[in-house]
Amino acid sequence: MYWPDIQNSQALRADCAALLDKHEADVIPKVKWPQSIQILEPKAVQTYGNCVIITISGGGIGSGWGFVVYPNQALISSERQTGMQIWGTGQQGIFKFQTIE
């Protein structure tokens, strides 16, 4: 598994907050991905509740992985409800995920 480096976590959180304001539980078309997400070269981006899920790999035979971004730190408690294994990146509100097989 390869998680790309996040160059600007503040911009990523701000862009994800904007996506959450515009889209509720929605797959975001590639043409609407902000630069801070495009640079990660994801396969898919979707809003889900109070977070944005950035899928780097769908997994194929194995499990998928990517990032979950919670722009609002006060709402992090729901990260355990996404059906994924989630762990921190050391950057506020940004977590790595791996789907549970």
JSON list of N, CA and C in Angstrom, two decimals, residues 61-64 83-85 98-101:
[
{"chain": "A", "resi": 61, "resn": "ILE", "atom": "N", "xyz": [-7.96, -7.18, -5.57]},
{"chain": "A", "resi": 61, "resn": "ILE", "atom": "CA", "xyz": [-8.06, -8.44, -4.81]},
{"chain": "A", "resi": 61, "resn": "ILE", "atom": "C", "xyz": [-8.03, -8.18, -3.31]},
{"chain": "A", "resi": 62, "resn": "GLY", "atom": "N", "xyz": [-7.21, -7.23, -2.88]},
{"chain": "A", "resi": 62, "resn": "GLY", "atom": "CA", "xyz": [-7.08, -6.92, -1.45]},
{"chain": "A", "resi": 62, "resn": "GLY", "atom": "C", "xyz": [-8.03, -5.81, -1.05]},
{"chain": "A", "resi": 63, "resn": "SER", "atom": "N", "xyz": [-7.74, -5.23, 0.09]},
{"chain": "A", "resi": 63, "resn": "SER", "atom": "CA", "xyz": [-8.59, -4.15, 0.58]},
{"chain": "A", "resi": 63, "resn": "SER", "atom": "C", "xyz": [-8.17, -2.82, -0.03]},
{"chain": "A", "resi": 64, "resn": "GLY", "atom": "N", "xyz": [-9.10, -1.89, -0.04]},
{"chain": "A", "resi": 64, "resn": "GLY", "atom": "CA", "xyz": [-8.82, -0.56, -0.55]},
{"chain": "A", "resi": 64, "resn": "GLY", "atom": "C", "xyz": [-8.21, 0.31, 0.53]},
{"chain": "A", "resi": 83, "resn": "GLY", "atom": "N", "xyz": [-16.75, 1.64, 8.86]},
{"chain": "A", "resi": 83, "resn": "GLY", "atom": "CA", "xyz": [-16.47, 0.32, 8.31]},
{"chain": "A", "resi": 83, "resn": "GLY", "atom": "C", "xyz": [-15.06, 0.18, 7.80]},
{"chain": "A", "resi": 84, "resn": "MET", "atom": "N", "xyz": [-14.16, 0.99, 8.34]},
{"chain": "A", "resi": 84, "resn": "MET", "atom": "CA", "xyz": [-12.77, 0.99, 7.90]},
{"chain": "A", "resi": 84, "resn": "MET", "atom": "C", "xyz": [-11.85, 0.93, 9.12]},
{"chain": "A", "resi": 85, "resn": "GLN", "atom": "N", "xyz": [-10.65, 0.47, 8.89]},
{"chain": "A", "resi": 85, "resn": "GLN", "atom": "CA", "xyz": [-9.60, 0.63, 9.89]},
{"chain": "A", "resi": 85, "resn": "GLN", "atom": "C", "xyz": [-9.01, 2.01, 9.64]},
{"chain": "A", "resi": 98, "resn": "GLN", "atom": "N", "xyz": [-7.96, 1.87, 5.68]},
{"chain": "A", "resi": 98, "resn": "GLN", "atom": "CA", "xyz": [-7.93, 0.63, 4.91]},
{"chain": "A", "resi": 98, "resn": "GLN", "atom": "C", "xyz": [-9.28, -0.02, 5.11]},
{"chain": "A", "resi": 99, "resn": "THR", "atom": "N", "xyz": [-9.91, -0.45, 4.03]},
{"chain": "A", "resi": 99, "resn": "THR", "atom": "CA", "xyz": [-11.22, -1.09, 4.17]},
{"chain": "A", "resi": 99, "resn": "THR", "atom": "C", "xyz": [-11.06, -2.43, 4.87]},
{"chain": "A", "resi": 100, "resn": "ILE", "atom": "N", "xyz": [-12.08, -2.81, 5.60]},
{"chain": "A", "resi": 100, "resn": "ILE", "atom": "CA", "xyz": [-12.08, -4.06, 6.33]},
{"chain": "A", "resi": 100, "resn": "ILE", "atom": "C", "xyz": [-12.64, -5.14, 5.42]},
{"chain": "A", "resi": 101, "resn": "GLU", "atom": "N", "xyz": [-11.85, -6.17, 5.17]},
{"chain": "A", "resi": 101, "resn": "GLU", "atom": "CA", "xyz": [-12.29, -7.26, 4.29]},
{"chain": "A", "resi": 101, "resn": "GLU", "atom": "C", "xyz": [-13.12, -8.26, 5.06]}
]
